[in-house]
Amino acid sequence: MPQTHKVEQIPDLQSMKSLFTLEGKVALVTGASGGIGRSTAAGFAELGARVMLMDLPRQEENLKQYCQEIRERYGSEADYVLGDVSDEDSVNAFVAQTIERFGSIDVLHNNAGISMGALLKLRLCLSINGNEK
């Protein structure tokens, strides 16, 4: 039978959270007003990331509320941008706004329900702006 160890018994692994830190990173979450996007943004904030939530303009009130909740609960910087991932000009604008606000984009969670063409436009925009990793 294989030997098992509890995390507490391994000196360098006192916390699983330390293995998955996002301290000093910036995360952009598209489709952030829905359950998965909202939860992902909160998870990134819990791990130390500064988060930018993005969704359609009609979701602005929800995004404001979620940013406030993230700031209060996790103490992380949280802001939002409005846009539509299926529109190239909109993608360029919200990527630029995120970089202007936080200086970079380290993590992208593309949660918005879109077509493959829009996803390729988002990736191209990140690449052009030097943020694709």
mmCIF file of C-alpha atoms in Angstrom, residues 6-108:
data_model
loop_
_atom_site.group_PDB
_atom_site.id
_atom_site.type_symbol
_atom_site.label_atom_id
_atom_site.label_comp_id
_atom_site.label_asym_id
_atom_site.label_seq_id
_atom_site.Cartn_x
_atom_site.Cartn_y
_atom_site.Cartn_z
ATOM 1 C CA LYS A 6 -0.959 14.957 4.947
ATOM 2 C CA VAL A 7 -0.107 18.369 3.522
ATOM 3 C CA GLU A 8 0.649 19.638 7.046
ATOM 4 C CA GLN A 9 3.400 17.015 7.397
ATOM 5 C CA ILE A 10 5.323 18.269 4.369
ATOM 6 C CA PRO A 11 7.275 21.363 5.491
ATOM 7 C CA ASP A 12 7.252 23.145 2.112
ATOM 8 C CA LEU A 13 3.540 22.555 1.532
ATOM 9 C CA GLN A 14 1.854 24.126 4.531
ATOM 10 C CA SER A 15 -0.852 25.589 2.343
ATOM 11 C CA MET A 16 -2.279 24.445 -0.958
ATOM 12 C CA LYS A 17 -3.113 28.086 -1.619
ATOM 13 C CA SER A 18 0.608 28.887 -1.734
ATOM 14 C CA LEU A 19 0.989 26.475 -4.644
ATOM 15 C CA PHE A 20 -1.553 28.331 -6.742
ATOM 16 C CA THR A 21 -0.904 31.959 -5.929
ATOM 17 C CA LEU A 22 -1.795 34.681 -8.395
ATOM 18 C CA GLU A 23 -0.231 37.445 -6.290
ATOM 19 C CA GLY A 24 0.846 40.322 -8.507
ATOM 20 C CA LYS A 25 -1.023 38.976 -11.536
ATOM 21 C CA VAL A 26 -3.886 40.535 -13.485
ATOM 22 C CA ALA A 27 -6.811 38.387 -14.571
ATOM 23 C CA LEU A 28 -9.366 39.377 -17.208
ATOM 24 C CA VAL A 29 -12.617 37.417 -17.101
ATOM 25 C CA THR A 30 -15.040 37.767 -20.003
ATOM 26 C CA GLY A 31 -18.679 36.860 -19.487
ATOM 27 C CA ALA A 32 -18.175 37.807 -15.836
ATOM 28 C CA SER A 33 -21.795 38.560 -14.948
ATOM 29 C CA GLY A 34 -22.831 34.899 -15.053
ATOM 30 C CA GLY A 35 -22.274 32.181 -12.493
ATOM 31 C CA ILE A 36 -19.083 30.632 -13.898
ATOM 32 C CA GLY A 37 -17.465 33.961 -14.804
ATOM 33 C CA ARG A 38 -18.408 35.561 -11.519
ATOM 34 C CA SER A 39 -17.114 32.582 -9.526
ATOM 35 C CA THR A 40 -13.894 32.428 -11.527
ATOM 36 C CA ALA A 41 -13.223 36.131 -10.944
ATOM 37 C CA ALA A 42 -13.794 35.629 -7.212
ATOM 38 C CA GLY A 43 -11.471 32.612 -7.220
ATOM 39 C CA PHE A 44 -8.723 34.552 -8.975
ATOM 40 C CA ALA A 45 -9.131 37.372 -6.446
ATOM 41 C CA GLU A 46 -8.972 34.910 -3.563
ATOM 42 C CA LEU A 47 -5.645 33.693 -4.953
ATOM 43 C CA GLY A 48 -4.340 37.264 -4.989
ATOM 44 C CA ALA A 49 -4.976 38.483 -8.534
ATOM 45 C CA ARG A 50 -6.228 41.906 -9.437
ATOM 46 C CA VAL A 51 -9.301 41.208 -11.544
ATOM 47 C CA MET A 52 -11.007 42.910 -14.458
ATOM 48 C CA LEU A 53 -14.531 41.701 -15.082
ATOM 49 C CA MET A 54 -15.961 42.132 -18.564
ATOM 50 C CA ASP A 55 -19.439 41.688 -19.970
ATOM 51 C CA LEU A 56 -22.060 43.339 -22.132
ATOM 52 C CA PRO A 57 -23.197 46.890 -21.290
ATOM 53 C CA ARG A 58 -26.591 45.645 -20.107
ATOM 54 C CA GLN A 59 -24.780 43.849 -17.250
ATOM 55 C CA GLU A 60 -23.135 46.981 -15.843
ATOM 56 C CA GLU A 61 -25.070 47.088 -12.559
ATOM 57 C CA ASN A 62 -24.236 43.440 -11.861
ATOM 58 C CA LEU A 63 -20.563 44.017 -12.643
ATOM 59 C CA LYS A 64 -20.439 47.003 -10.262
ATOM 60 C CA GLN A 65 -21.940 44.882 -7.510
ATOM 61 C CA TYR A 66 -19.603 41.923 -8.115
ATOM 62 C CA CYS A 67 -16.520 44.173 -8.083
ATOM 63 C CA GLN A 68 -17.606 45.668 -4.769
ATOM 64 C CA GLU A 69 -18.170 42.183 -3.331
ATOM 65 C CA ILE A 70 -14.719 41.035 -4.472
ATOM 66 C CA ARG A 71 -13.024 44.097 -2.974
ATOM 67 C CA GLU A 72 -14.817 43.647 0.335
ATOM 68 C CA ARG A 73 -14.402 39.877 0.602
ATOM 69 C CA TYR A 74 -10.860 39.381 -0.729
ATOM 70 C CA GLY A 75 -9.263 42.817 -0.487
ATOM 71 C CA SER A 76 -8.221 42.552 -4.133
ATOM 72 C CA GLU A 77 -8.438 45.281 -6.692
ATOM 73 C CA ALA A 78 -11.439 44.681 -8.915
ATOM 74 C CA ASP A 79 -12.822 46.712 -11.759
ATOM 75 C CA TYR A 80 -14.960 46.118 -14.816
ATOM 76 C CA VAL A 81 -15.086 46.990 -18.486
ATOM 77 C CA LEU A 82 -17.993 46.782 -20.860
ATOM 78 C CA GLY A 83 -17.792 45.192 -24.257
ATOM 79 C CA ASP A 84 -18.771 42.465 -26.652
ATOM 80 C CA VAL A 85 -16.260 39.733 -27.458
ATOM 81 C CA SER A 86 -17.902 39.174 -30.842
ATOM 82 C CA ASP A 87 -16.931 42.705 -31.955
ATOM 83 C CA GLU A 88 -13.249 43.333 -32.775
ATOM 84 C CA ASP A 89 -13.335 47.062 -31.940
ATOM 85 C CA SER A 90 -14.924 46.255 -28.613
ATOM 86 C CA VAL A 91 -12.254 43.632 -27.877
ATOM 87 C CA ASN A 92 -9.500 46.127 -28.695
ATOM 88 C CA ALA A 93 -11.120 48.682 -26.395
ATOM 89 C CA PHE A 94 -11.623 46.466 -23.352
ATOM 90 C CA VAL A 95 -8.157 44.918 -23.655
ATOM 91 C CA ALA A 96 -6.665 48.433 -23.843
ATOM 92 C CA GLN A 97 -8.747 49.557 -20.846
ATOM 93 C CA THR A 98 -7.533 46.584 -18.816
ATOM 94 C CA ILE A 99 -3.893 47.279 -19.678
ATOM 95 C CA GLU A 100 -4.355 50.988 -18.933
ATOM 96 C CA ARG A 101 -5.889 50.194 -15.533
ATOM 97 C CA PHE A 102 -3.614 47.342 -14.414
ATOM 98 C CA GLY A 103 -0.574 47.480 -16.715
ATOM 99 C CA SER A 104 -0.877 43.986 -18.209
ATOM 100 C CA ILE A 105 -3.009 40.899 -18.592
ATOM 101 C CA ASP A 106 -1.485 37.723 -17.152
ATOM 102 C CA VAL A 107 -4.528 35.465 -17.026
ATOM 103 C CA LEU A 108 -7.458 35.355 -19.438
#
